């Protein structure tokens, strides 16, 4: 009926924090291979690998220096080939991260471009300065100006992310040909798709000044431009369509209309996209300004995207976000209940479910003590940037620790042995001190754990056409409760979740397909953080 990538659950591995096999404090590819049986047991069909390419690691691999080589931190190309083969043996398909908006200033193309060596001279976006400053007023996603002056070339280059991540020039056909070649090379090696990093901002239509706005000045010149669509169609037509693979776009600041233009099947661009709107229900304006989690906004937003798109890439966590149990649930008193409730919601929405390593055991946000515990380039840039406005240190620190991406990047908690069983030496980022209680060994194949609940849910969804393909209909939303229906000609389910610490009465009753309270016959009262799927 559909495609394999609609029926499977995708598990995201953040390689540096997954499993360290060679005792250097950094996760690696052989470490992932060791854990493939673990993923099979969970029921995973697709593994998305955050970047393992050669990289100076300024942005943990999202700054690629060679798309066709593996960083020695993570292993070798032989390890990578073995991972693909071993995964395939277990029915797991590998999906790579494709980062093509920018790469690293250490990439050979950039090094040659700085020296105006052809054909690389125009591979990046170089301009002369204006009035003694940068070419325009654009600002970076990582705070501050989006331009860096290069002493060698005596010009500025554009970088929408870190200074060490120069943006590629998509007005240059040669760049598009390079990208096709990279995609082809990985598909030929046996991977089955790509998660495409910030894929809706790759084409800059003009380099005019941006509108006056507080952050991301310049956005209107590069967000989802027509040229962007043309490139995606070309990649699809010339390469992707010749393979059994899928693409999921990471699409920043996307609206439903933009999303449809990117993943409507008839347009042949992307297969699905990650939208961000539901992740904004606990912030004002940008993520650094946190506010109380607005549950109703969260439910309404999820509902809206369910209605607006024919197929969603559903997620509550990834390597840039926070731990969902800490963020949308209650990671102390109702840790188990809220983690399993969130899981039920995720797996009963229409679309492909994506989970992030550690989510299946309810890992929580990190217990940082100071800026020294944080490695992330974005966090450090923003901390410094806010200093320019004389924000006191305590306030800046508060903003960072509440929103830093390092909250989810701490090492995977495998057991209660030292360093959480992730490594035998001090890892690159501290292990959350709750590893003594929250770890895989405590939950793996044990009744009544978050892990086994995920396993059950994955199995349930994998084998239920209605949960996979059924239509979505919103039934009821209030400040705590979200109820919706999934249905097709054969079957109908009512899904109800209670995002509160109090019991809530709803007007539905009936036999339960699954509940995180083991309820079998539902009498209308939802327990704190209870989730149920009702039959019929
Ligand atoms: O993220 C893009 C992106 O929008 C985030 O950086 C976002 O701005 C930030 O995390 C706020 O929540 C992608 C990758 O997922 C991220 O890890 C990279 O740092 C970034 O692109 C640059 O490649």
PDB file of C-alpha atoms and ligand atoms in Angstrom, residues 14 48 59 62-63 97 99 102 141-142 161-162 165 195 197-198 250 252 276 287-288 318-321 376-378 403 405 409, ligand 1:
ATOM      1  CA  UNK A  14      24.219  10.709  17.632  1.00  0.00           C
ATOM      2  CA  UNK A  48      19.575   7.698  11.009  1.00  0.00           C
ATOM      3  CA  UNK A  59      29.677  21.710  15.177  1.00  0.00           C
ATOM      4  CA  UNK A  62      27.742  19.258  10.888  1.00  0.00           C
ATOM      5  CA  UNK A  63      30.854  20.961   9.502  1.00  0.00           C
ATOM      6  CA  UNK A  97      22.779  13.034   7.389  1.00  0.00           C
ATOM      7  CA  UNK A  99      24.607  18.598   5.169  1.00  0.00           C
ATOM      8  CA  UNK A 102      27.336  24.601   4.157  1.00  0.00           C
ATOM      9  CA  UNK A 141      21.438  31.193  13.287  1.00  0.00           C
ATOM     10  CA  UNK A 142      24.204  30.937  15.861  1.00  0.00           C
ATOM     11  CA  UNK A 161      25.754  28.940  11.043  1.00  0.00           C
ATOM     12  CA  UNK A 162      29.180  28.930  12.750  1.00  0.00           C
ATOM     13  CA  UNK A 165      30.661  26.632   8.304  1.00  0.00           C
ATOM     14  CA  UNK A 195      18.036  13.399   6.530  1.00  0.00           C
ATOM     15  CA  UNK A 197      20.075  19.373   7.091  1.00  0.00           C
ATOM     16  CA  UNK A 198      18.435  22.834   6.846  1.00  0.00           C
ATOM     17  CA  UNK A 250      15.000  19.365   8.257  1.00  0.00           C
ATOM     18  CA  UNK A 252      13.546  25.465   9.615  1.00  0.00           C
ATOM     19  CA  UNK A 276       9.345  22.899  14.268  1.00  0.00           C
ATOM     20  CA  UNK A 287      14.166  29.019  22.256  1.00  0.00           C
ATOM     21  CA  UNK A 288      16.409  31.045  24.596  1.00  0.00           C
ATOM     22  CA  UNK A 318      16.531  15.048  18.382  1.00  0.00           C
ATOM     23  CA  UNK A 319      20.122  16.151  18.893  1.00  0.00           C
ATOM     24  CA  UNK A 320      19.148  19.856  18.803  1.00  0.00           C
ATOM     25  CA  UNK A 321      16.214  19.750  21.183  1.00  0.00           C
ATOM     26  CA  UNK A 376      28.059  23.132  22.040  1.00  0.00           C
ATOM     27  CA  UNK A 377      29.262  25.888  19.720  1.00  0.00           C
ATOM     28  CA  UNK A 378      25.759  27.376  19.516  1.00  0.00           C
ATOM     29  CA  UNK A 403      17.873  25.433  26.263  1.00  0.00           C
ATOM     30  CA  UNK A 405      21.486  21.374  22.857  1.00  0.00           C
ATOM     31  CA  UNK A 409      23.865  15.112  23.775  1.00  0.00           C
TER      32      UNK A 409
HETATM   33  O1  LIG B   1      20.070  22.483  12.659  1.00  0.00           O
HETATM   34  C1  LIG B   1      19.539  23.643  12.138  1.00  0.00           C
HETATM   35  C2  LIG B   1      18.931  24.484  13.099  1.00  0.00           C
HETATM   36  O2  LIG B   1      18.036  25.211  12.767  1.00  0.00           O
HETATM   37  C3  LIG B   1      19.429  24.430  14.495  1.00  0.00           C
HETATM   38  O3  LIG B   1      20.745  24.778  14.528  1.00  0.00           O
HETATM   39  C4  LIG B   1      18.672  25.354  15.269  1.00  0.00           C
HETATM   40  O4  LIG B   1      18.881  26.653  14.808  1.00  0.00           O
HETATM   41  C5  LIG B   1      19.115  25.345  16.685  1.00  0.00           C
HETATM   42  O5  LIG B   1      19.462  24.098  17.106  1.00  0.00           O
HETATM   43  C6  LIG B   1      18.013  25.921  17.478  1.00  0.00           C
HETATM   44  O6  LIG B   1      17.271  24.992  18.110  1.00  0.00           O
HETATM   45  C7  LIG B   1      20.880  21.711  11.870  1.00  0.00           C
HETATM   46  C8  LIG B   1      21.492  20.601  12.691  1.00  0.00           C
HETATM   47  O7  LIG B   1      20.472  19.763  13.161  1.00  0.00           O
HETATM   48  C9  LIG B   1      22.312  21.191  13.783  1.00  0.00           C
HETATM   49  O8  LIG B   1      22.830  20.224  14.649  1.00  0.00           O
HETATM   50  C10 LIG B   1      23.430  21.954  13.118  1.00  0.00           C
HETATM   51  O9  LIG B   1      24.181  22.619  14.093  1.00  0.00           O
HETATM   52  C11 LIG B   1      22.908  22.972  12.119  1.00  0.00           C
HETATM   53  O10 LIG B   1      21.915  22.450  11.265  1.00  0.00           O
HETATM   54  C12 LIG B   1      24.023  23.424  11.232  1.00  0.00           C
HETATM   55  O11 LIG B   1      24.406  22.366  10.399  1.00  0.00           O
END
